Coordinates of C-alpha atoms and ligand atoms in Angstrom, one line a residue:
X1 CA -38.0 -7.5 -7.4
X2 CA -38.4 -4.0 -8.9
X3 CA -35.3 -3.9 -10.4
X4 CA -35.8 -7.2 -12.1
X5 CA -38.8 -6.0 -13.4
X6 CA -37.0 -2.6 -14.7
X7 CA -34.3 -5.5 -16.3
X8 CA -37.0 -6.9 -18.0
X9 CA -38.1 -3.7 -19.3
X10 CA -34.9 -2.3 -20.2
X11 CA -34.2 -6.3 -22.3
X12 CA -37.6 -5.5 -24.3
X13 CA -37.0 -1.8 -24.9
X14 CA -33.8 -2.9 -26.3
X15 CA -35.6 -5.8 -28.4
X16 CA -38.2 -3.3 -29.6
X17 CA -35.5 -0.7 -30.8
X18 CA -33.6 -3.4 -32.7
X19 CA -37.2 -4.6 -34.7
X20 CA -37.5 -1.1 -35.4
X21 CA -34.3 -0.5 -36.7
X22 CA -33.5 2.7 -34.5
X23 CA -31.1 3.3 -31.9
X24 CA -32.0 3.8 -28.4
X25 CA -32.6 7.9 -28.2
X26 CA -35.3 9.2 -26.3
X27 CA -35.3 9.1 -22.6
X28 CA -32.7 6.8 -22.5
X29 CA -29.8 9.0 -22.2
X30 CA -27.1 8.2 -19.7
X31 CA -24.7 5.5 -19.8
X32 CA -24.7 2.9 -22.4
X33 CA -27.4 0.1 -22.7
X34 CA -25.2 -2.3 -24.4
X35 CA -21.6 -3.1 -24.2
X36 CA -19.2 -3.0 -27.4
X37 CA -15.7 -5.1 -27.3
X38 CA -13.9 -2.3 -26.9
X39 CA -15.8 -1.1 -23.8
X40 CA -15.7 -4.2 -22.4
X41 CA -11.7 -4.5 -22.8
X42 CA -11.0 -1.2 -21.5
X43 CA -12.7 -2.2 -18.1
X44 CA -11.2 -5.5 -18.0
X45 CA -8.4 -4.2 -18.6
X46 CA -8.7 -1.1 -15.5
X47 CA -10.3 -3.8 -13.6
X48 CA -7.2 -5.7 -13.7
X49 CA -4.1 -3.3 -13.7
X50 CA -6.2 -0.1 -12.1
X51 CA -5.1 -1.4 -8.7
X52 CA -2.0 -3.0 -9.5
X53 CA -0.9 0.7 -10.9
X54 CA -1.6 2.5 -7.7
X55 CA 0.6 -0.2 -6.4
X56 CA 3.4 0.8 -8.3
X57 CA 3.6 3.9 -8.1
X58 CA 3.2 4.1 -3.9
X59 CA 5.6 1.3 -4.3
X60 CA 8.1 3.1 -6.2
X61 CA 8.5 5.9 -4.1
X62 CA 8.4 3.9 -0.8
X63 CA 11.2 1.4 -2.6
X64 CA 12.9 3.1 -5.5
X65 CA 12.8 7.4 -4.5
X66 CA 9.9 7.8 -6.8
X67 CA 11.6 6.5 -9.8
X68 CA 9.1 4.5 -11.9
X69 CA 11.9 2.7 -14.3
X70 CA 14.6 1.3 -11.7
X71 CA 12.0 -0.9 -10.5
X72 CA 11.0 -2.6 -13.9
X73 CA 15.2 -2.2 -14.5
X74 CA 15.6 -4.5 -11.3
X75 CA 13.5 -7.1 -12.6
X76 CA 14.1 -7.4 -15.9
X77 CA 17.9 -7.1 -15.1
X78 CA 17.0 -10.7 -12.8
X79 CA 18.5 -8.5 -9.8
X80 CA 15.1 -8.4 -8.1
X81 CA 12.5 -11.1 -7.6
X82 CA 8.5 -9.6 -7.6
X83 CA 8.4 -11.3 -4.1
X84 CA 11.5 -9.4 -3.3
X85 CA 9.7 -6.2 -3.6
X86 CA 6.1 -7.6 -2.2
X87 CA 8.3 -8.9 1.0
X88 CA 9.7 -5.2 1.5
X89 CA 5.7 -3.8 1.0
X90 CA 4.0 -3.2 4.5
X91 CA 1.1 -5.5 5.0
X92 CA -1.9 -4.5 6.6
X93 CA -1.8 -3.5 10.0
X94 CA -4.5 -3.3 12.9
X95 CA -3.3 0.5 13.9
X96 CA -3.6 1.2 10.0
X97 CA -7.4 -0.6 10.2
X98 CA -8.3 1.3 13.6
X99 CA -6.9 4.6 12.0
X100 CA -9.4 4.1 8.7
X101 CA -12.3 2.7 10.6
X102 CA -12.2 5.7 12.3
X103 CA -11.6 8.3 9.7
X104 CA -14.8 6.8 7.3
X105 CA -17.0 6.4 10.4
X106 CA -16.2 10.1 12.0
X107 CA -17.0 11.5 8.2
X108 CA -20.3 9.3 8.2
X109 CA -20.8 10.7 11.3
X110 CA -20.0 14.5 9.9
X111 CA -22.4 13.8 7.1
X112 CA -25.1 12.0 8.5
X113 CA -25.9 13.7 12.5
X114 CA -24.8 17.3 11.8
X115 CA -27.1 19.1 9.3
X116 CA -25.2 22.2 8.2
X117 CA -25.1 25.5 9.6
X118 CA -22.3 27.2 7.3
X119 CA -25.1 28.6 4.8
X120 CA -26.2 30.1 7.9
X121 CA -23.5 32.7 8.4
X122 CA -21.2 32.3 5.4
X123 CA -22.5 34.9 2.8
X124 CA -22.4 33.4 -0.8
X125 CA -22.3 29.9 0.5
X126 CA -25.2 27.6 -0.4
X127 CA -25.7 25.1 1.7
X128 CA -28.5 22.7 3.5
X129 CA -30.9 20.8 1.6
X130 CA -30.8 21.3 -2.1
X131 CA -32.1 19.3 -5.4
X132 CA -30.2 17.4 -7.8
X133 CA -30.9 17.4 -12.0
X134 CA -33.6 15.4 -13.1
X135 CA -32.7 11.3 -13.3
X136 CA -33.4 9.6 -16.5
X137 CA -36.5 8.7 -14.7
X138 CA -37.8 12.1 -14.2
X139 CA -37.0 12.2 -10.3
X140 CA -35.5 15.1 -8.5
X141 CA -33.2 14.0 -5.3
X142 CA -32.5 16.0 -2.4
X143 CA -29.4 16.2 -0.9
X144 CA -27.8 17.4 2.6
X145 CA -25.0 19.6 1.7
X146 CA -22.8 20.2 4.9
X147 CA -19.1 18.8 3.0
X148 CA -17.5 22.3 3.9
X149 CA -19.0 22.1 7.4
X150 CA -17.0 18.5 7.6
X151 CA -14.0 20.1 6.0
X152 CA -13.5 23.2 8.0
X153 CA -14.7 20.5 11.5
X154 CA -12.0 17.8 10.4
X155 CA -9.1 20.3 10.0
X156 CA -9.9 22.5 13.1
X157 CA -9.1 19.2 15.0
X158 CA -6.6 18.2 12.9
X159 CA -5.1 21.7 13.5
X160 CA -5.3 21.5 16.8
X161 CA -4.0 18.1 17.3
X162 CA -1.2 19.4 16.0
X163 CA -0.3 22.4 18.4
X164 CA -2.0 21.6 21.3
X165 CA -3.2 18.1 22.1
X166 CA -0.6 15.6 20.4
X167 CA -2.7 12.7 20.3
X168 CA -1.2 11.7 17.0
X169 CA 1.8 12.7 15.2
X170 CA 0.5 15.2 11.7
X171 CA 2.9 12.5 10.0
X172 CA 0.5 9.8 10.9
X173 CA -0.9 9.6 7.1
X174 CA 2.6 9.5 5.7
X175 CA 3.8 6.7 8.3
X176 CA 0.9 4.5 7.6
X177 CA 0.5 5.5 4.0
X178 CA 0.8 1.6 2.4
X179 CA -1.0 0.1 5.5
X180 CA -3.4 2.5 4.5
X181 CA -3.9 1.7 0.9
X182 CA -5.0 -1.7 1.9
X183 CA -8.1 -0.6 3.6
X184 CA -8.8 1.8 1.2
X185 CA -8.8 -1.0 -0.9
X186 CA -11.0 -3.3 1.3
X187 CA -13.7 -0.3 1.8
X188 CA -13.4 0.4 -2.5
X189 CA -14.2 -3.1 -3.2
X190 CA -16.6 -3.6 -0.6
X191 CA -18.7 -0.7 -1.5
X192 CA -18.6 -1.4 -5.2
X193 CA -19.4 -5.0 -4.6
X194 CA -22.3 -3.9 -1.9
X195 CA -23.7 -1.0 -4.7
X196 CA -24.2 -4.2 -7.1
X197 CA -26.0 -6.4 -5.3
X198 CA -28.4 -3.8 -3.8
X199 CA -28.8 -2.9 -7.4
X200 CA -30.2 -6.0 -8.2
X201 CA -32.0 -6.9 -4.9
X202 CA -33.1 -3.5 -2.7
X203 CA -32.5 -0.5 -5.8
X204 CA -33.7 2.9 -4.4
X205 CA -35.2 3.8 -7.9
X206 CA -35.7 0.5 -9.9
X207 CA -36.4 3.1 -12.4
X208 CA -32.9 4.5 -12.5
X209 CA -31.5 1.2 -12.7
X210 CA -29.1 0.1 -15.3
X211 CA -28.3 -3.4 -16.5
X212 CA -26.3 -4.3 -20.0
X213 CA -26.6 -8.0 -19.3
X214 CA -22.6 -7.9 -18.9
X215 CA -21.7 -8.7 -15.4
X216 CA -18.2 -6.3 -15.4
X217 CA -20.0 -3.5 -17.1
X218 CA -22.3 -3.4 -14.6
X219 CA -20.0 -4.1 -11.9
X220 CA -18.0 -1.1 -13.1
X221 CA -19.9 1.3 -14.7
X222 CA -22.6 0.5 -11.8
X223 CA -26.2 -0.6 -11.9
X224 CA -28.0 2.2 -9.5
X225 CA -28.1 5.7 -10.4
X226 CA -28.3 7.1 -7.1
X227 CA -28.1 4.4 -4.6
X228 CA -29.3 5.3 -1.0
X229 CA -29.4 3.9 2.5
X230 CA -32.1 5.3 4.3
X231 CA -33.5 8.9 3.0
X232 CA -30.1 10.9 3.3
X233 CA -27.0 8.5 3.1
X234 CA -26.5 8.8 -1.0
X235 CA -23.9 7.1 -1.5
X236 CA -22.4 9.1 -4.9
X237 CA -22.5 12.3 -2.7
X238 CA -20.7 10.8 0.1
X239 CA -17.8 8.7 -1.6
X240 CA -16.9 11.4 -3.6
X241 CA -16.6 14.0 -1.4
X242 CA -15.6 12.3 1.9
X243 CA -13.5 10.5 2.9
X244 CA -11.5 11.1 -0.7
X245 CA -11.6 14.8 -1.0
X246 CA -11.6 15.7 2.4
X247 CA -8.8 13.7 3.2
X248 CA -6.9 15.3 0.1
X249 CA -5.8 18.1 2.6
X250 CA -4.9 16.2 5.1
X251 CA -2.9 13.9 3.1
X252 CA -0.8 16.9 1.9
X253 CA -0.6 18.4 5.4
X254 CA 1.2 15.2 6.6
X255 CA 3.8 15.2 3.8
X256 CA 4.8 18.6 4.7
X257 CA 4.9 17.3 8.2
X258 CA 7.0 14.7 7.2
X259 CA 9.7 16.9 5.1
X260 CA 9.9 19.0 8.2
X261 CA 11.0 15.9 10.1
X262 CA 13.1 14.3 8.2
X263 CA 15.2 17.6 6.3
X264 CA 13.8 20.4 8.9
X265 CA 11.7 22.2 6.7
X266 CA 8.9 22.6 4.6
X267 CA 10.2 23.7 1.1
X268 CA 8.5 26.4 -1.3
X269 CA 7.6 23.2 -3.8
X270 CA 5.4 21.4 -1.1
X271 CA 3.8 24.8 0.1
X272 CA 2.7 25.3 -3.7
X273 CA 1.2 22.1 -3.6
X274 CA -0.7 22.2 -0.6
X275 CA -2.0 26.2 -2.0
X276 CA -2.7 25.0 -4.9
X277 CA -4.3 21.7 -4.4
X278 CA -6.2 23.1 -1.1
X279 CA -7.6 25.7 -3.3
X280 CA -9.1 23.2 -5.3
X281 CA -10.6 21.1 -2.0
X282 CA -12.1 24.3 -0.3
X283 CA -13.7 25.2 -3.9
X284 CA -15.4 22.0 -4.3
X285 CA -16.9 22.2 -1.0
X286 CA -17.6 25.5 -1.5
X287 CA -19.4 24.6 -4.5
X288 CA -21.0 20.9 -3.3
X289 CA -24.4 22.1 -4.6
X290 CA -23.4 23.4 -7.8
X291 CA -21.5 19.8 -8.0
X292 CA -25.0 18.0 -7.7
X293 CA -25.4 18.9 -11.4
X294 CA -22.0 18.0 -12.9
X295 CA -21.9 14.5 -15.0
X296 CA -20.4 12.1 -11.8
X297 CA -23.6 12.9 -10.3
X298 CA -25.9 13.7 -13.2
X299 CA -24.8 11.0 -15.3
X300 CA -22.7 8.8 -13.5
X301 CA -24.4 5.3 -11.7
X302 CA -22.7 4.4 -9.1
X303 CA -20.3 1.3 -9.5
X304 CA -16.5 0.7 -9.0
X305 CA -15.2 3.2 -11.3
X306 CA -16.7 5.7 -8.6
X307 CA -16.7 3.3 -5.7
X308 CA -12.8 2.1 -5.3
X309 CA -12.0 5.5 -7.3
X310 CA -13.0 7.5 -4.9
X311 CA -11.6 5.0 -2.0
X312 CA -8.1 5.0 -3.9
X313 CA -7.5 6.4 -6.6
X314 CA -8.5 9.9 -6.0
X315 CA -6.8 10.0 -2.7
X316 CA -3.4 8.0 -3.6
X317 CA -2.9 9.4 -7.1
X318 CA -4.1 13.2 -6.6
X319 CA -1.5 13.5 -3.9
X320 CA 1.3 12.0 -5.9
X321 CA 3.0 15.6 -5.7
X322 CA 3.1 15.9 -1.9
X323 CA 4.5 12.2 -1.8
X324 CA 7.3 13.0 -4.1
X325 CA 7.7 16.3 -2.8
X326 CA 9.1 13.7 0.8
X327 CA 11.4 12.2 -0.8
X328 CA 12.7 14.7 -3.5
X329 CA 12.5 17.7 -1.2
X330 CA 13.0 20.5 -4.6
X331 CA 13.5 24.5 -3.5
X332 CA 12.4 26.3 -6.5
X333 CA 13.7 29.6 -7.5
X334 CA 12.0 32.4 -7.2
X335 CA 10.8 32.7 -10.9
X336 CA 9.7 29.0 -10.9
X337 CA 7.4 29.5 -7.8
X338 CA 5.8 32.5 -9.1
X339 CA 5.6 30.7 -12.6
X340 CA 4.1 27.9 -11.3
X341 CA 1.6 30.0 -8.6
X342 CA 0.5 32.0 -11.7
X343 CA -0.6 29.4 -13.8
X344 CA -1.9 27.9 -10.9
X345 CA -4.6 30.7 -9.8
X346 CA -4.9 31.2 -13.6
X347 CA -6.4 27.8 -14.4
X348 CA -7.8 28.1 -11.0
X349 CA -10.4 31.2 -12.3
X350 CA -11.4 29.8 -15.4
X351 CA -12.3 26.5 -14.1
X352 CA -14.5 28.4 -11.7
X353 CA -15.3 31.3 -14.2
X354 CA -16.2 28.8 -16.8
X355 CA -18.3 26.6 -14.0
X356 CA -20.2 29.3 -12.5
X357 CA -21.5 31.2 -15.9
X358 CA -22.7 27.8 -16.5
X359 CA -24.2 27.8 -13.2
X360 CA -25.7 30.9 -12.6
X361 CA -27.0 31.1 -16.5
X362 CA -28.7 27.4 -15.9
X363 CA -30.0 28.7 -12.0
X364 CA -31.5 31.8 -13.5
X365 CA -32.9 30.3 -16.7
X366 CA -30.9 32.6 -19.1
X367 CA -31.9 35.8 -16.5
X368 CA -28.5 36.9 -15.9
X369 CA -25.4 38.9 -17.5
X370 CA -22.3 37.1 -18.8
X371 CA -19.7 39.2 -18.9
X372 CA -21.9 42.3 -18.9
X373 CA -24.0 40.9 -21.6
X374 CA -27.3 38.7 -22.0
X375 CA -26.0 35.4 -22.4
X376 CA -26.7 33.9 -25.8
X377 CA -27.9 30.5 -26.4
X378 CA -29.5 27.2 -27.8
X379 CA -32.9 26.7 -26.9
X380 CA -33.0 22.7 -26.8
X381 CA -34.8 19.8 -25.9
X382 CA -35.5 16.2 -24.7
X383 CA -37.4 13.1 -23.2
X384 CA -37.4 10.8 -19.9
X385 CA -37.7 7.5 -19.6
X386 CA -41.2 8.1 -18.2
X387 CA -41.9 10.0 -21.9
X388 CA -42.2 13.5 -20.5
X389 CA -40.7 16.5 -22.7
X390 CA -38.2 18.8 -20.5
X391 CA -36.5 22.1 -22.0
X392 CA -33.6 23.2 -21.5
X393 CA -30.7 25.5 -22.9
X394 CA -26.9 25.7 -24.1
X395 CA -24.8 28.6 -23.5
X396 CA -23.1 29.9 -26.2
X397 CA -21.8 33.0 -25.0
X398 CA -18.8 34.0 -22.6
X399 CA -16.2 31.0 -21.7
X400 CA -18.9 28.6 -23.4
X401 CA -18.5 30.7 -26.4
X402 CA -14.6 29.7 -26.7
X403 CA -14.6 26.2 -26.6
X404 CA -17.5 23.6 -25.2
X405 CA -15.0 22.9 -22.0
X406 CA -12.8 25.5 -21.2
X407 CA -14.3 24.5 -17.5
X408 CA -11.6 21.7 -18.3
X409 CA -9.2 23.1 -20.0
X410 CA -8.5 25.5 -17.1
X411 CA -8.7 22.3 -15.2
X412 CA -6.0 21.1 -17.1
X413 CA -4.1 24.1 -16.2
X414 CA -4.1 23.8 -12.8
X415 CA -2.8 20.3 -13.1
X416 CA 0.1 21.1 -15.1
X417 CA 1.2 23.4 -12.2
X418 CA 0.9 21.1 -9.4
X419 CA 3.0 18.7 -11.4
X420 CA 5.6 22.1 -12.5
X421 CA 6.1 22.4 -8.9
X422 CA 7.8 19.4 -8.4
X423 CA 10.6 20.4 -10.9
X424 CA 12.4 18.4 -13.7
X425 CA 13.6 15.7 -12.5
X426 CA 11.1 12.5 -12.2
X427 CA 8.4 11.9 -14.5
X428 CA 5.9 10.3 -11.5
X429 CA 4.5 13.5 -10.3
X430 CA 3.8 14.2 -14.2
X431 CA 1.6 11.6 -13.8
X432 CA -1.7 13.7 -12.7
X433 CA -1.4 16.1 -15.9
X434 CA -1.1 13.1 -18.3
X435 CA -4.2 11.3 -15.8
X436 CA -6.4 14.5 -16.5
X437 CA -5.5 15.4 -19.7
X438 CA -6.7 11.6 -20.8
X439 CA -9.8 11.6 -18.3
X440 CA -11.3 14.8 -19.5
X441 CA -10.5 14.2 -23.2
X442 CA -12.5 10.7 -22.8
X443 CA -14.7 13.1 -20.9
X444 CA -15.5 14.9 -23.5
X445 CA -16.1 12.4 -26.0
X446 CA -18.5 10.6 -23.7
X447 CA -20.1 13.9 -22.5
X448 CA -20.8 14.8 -26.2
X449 CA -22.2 11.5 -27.3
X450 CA -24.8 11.8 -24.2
X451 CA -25.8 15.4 -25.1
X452 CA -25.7 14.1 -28.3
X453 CA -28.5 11.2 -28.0
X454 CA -30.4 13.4 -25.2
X455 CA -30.5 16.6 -27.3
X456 CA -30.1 15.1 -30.8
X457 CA -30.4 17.7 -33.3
X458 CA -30.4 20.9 -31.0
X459 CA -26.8 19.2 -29.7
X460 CA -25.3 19.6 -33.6
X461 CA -27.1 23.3 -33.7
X462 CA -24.7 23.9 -30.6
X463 CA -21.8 22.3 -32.1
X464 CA -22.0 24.2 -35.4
X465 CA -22.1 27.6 -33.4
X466 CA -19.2 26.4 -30.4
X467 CA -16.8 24.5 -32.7
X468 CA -14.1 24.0 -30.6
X469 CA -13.6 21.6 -27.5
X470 CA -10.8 22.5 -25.4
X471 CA -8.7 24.8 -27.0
X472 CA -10.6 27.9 -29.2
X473 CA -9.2 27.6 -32.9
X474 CA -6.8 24.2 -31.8
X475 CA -9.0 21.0 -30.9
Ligands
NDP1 P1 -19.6 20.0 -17.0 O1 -19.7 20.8 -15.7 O2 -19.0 20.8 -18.2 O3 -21.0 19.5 -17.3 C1 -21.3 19.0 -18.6 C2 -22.8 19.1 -18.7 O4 -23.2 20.4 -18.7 C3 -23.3 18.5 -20.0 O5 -23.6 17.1 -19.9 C4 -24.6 19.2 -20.2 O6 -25.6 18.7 -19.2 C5 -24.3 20.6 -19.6 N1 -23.8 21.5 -20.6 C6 -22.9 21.3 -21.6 N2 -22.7 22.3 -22.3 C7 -23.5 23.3 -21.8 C8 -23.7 24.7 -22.2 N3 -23.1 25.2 -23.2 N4 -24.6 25.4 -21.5 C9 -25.3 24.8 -20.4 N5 -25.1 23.5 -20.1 C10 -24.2 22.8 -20.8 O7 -18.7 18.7 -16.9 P2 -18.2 17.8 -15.6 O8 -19.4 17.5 -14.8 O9 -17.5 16.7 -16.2 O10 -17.2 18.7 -14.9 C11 -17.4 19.7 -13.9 C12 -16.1 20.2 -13.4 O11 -15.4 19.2 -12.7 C13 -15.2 20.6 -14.6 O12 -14.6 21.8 -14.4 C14 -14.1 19.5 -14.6 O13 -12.9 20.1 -15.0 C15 -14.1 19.1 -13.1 N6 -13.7 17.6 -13.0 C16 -12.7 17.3 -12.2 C17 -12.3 16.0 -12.1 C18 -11.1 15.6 -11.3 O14 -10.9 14.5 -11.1 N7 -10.4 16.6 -10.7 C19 -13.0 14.9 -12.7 C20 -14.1 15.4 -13.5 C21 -14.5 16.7 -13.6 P3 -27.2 18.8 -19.4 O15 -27.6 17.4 -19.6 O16 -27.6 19.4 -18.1 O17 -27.4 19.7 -20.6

């Protein structure tokens, strides 16, 4: 009922604005209020193909070696029917369900019974109950964070599976990886499709609710803001985490197992990856409270785009280097490795570099040294829904002084050498650079236009003194 009335609210706020002339500005910052064509073409569009893409390339490699033209060759060249290729896909099996259904409810189980003790003897580590940013409404969330406690819990046993016990085969992902996709697909679906209609019937914070009057929008983009069940189960916290990132590691771990079976060992290539790439998964749960205020949680309400993105695409796509890595199994030089490690661990630090001034300048209110210096910035700010005025600030000095995301750019960096690892030869594991470089230049776009409308002029004050985006003196 609540959120119907917020719908109502949100339909007349909207009518009022239009009377007046003005565009929607103050406290209604966050995702859009109404839908233009193109919006609503893009997600029809990822709606449509998003899964049938993931197909394809999981397809390719299982079918064609990974090559992403000899399939669309086959058919157009009438030498291949499409049921051809569906009749050669595995189907669903009950050992693949049984495997899944066990994984999602052991890492409900990790989130939900074991409150965490890491921040207890890890120094540096925060952990435990910690508060999210403000909502749009002007509420502050609290969240259990125990993902590294899960991460380190899930590979000690999957470690130890694999020297001592043997219950399961560490190739188990790998030999189940299309059986797989299909209840990845089943949970991304179900979730997205659940996180709607609790939207509209049983919201957690009406107030937080979103609704653009376009079904797909909404189905997409999501209705709730931070849809809960119960006090602790949030469900942007949990899907995007666990079982996607979690399972990242594992996912790698059983390709290498897998080239060790088939060619006898584990080449330099697919060691990169899994460095590189588990760098990236032990930082993130390192850093699960300093995630509570980047934009999927900040910003982001929770629909399919994080729903059966998290459920598929995260964990099929990011690990499209490991999968090739199986079939082509490429021993780099010596120069290539180290190339490739470098660039790694250099796009590594300034991602974090970049991430934690921002972190420790917004933690400490300004009260801290960037490199050695008081930071300079922007005093700005802004209104919630519920009218109040909040302040806040904009860094301007150290990595925030080069570009307004460098945090991506060095991002970007370490994707590029994932995908380097995998040599020359196949443009499919180049897929994740060309991905990220498109997600976090859309990124920033839609990040500036929300900073934009929540900080208004303070945001083009900030501009004017941080001109560049991604690259200082380029774009
Ligand atoms: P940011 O961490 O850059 O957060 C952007 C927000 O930070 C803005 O909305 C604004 O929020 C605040 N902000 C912007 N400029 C400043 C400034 N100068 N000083 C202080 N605060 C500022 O973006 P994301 O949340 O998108 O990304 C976080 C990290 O996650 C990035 O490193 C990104 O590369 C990575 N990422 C990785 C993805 C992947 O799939 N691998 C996907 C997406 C992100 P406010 O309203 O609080 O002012």
């Amino acid at each position: 009922m609540a959120a119907h009335q917020e719908k109502k609210l949100a339909e007349e706020r909207k009518h009022q604005n239009m009377q007046n002339g003005s565009k929607p500005s103050q406290g209604q910052w966050g995702r859009a209020w109404e839908v233009d064509w193109f919006s609503l073409a893009s997600i029809l569009f990822l709606l449509m193909f998003a899964p049938l893409i993931v197909y394809y390339f999981i397809m390719s490699c299982a079918q064609y070696q990974c090559s992403l033209t000899d399939p669309l060759l086959d058919l157009l060249a009438g030498n291949k029917h499409l049921s051809d290729i569906w009749n050669r896909t595995p189907m669903l099996t009950p050992r693949a369900a049984a495997i899944y259904s066990l994984w999602v409810a052991f890492q409900v189980f990790l989130y939900m019974a074991i409150p965490d003790f890491c921040h207890k003897f890890l120094p540096g580590y925060v952990g435990g109950v910690q508060e999210g940013a403000v909502t749009p409404a002007g509420a502050v969330n609290k969240y259990e964070i125990n993902g590294l406690q899960a991460w380190i819990i899930t590979h000690v046993l999957w470690f130890a599976n694999a020297s001592f016990f043997h219950f399961f085969s560490p190739t188990i992902i790998f030999d189940n990886w299309i059986p797989l996709l299909w209840c990845a697909n089943i949970l991304g679906y179900a979730v997205s499709t659940f996180a709607m209609i609790k939207g509209y019937f049983f919201p957690t914070n009406a107030k937080d609710c979103k609704f653009t009057g376009n079904f797909f929008y909404d189905y997409m983009m999501g209705i709730e803001f931070n849809p809960r069940i119960g006090k602790w189960f949030d469900f942007k916290l949990f899907f995007n985490g666990r079982p996607g990132i979690v399972a990242w590691t594992l996912i790698n771990l059983s390709f290498a197992a897998k080239q060790r079976e088939l060619y006898g060992e584990v080449t330099n290539s697919m060691i990169l990856v899994n460095v590189l790439q588990g760098i990236y998964v032990v930082d993130f749960f390192w850093n699960e409270a300093w995630y509570l205020k980047t934009i999927d949680i900040c910003h982001d309400h929770f629909g399919w785009y994080l729903g059966w993105g998290d459920c598929v695409w995260l964990p099929y796509l990011y690990t499209l280097q490991g999968l090739y890595l199986v079939y082509h199994p490429v021993q780099l030089s010596t120069a290539h490795a180290l190339g490739v490690l470098l660039l790694g661990l250099l796009g590594y630090y300034i991602f974090r570099a970049t991430n934690h001034q921002k972190d420790l300048f917004r933690r400490t209110d300004g009260n801290c040294r960037i490199w050695g210096q008081r930071p300079r910035y922007i005093e700005c700010s802004y209104t919630s829904v519920d009218g109040a005025k909040h302040y806040s600030k904009l860094l301007t000095s150290g990595f925030w002084g080069w570009a307004r995301h460098f945090n991506y750019t060095g991002d970007l960096m370490g994707s590029l050498a994932y995908c380097l690892a995998c040599g020359f030869q196949h443009i499919l594991p180049y897929f994740y650079i060309i991905y990220m470089a498109i997600l976090l230049t859309h990124r920033c776009g839609r990040d500036e236009h929300r900073c934009g409308s929540k900080y208004g002029k303070d945001w083009r004050r900030y501009t004017a003194a941080v001109p560049y985006r991604l690259l200082p003196g380029l774009f």
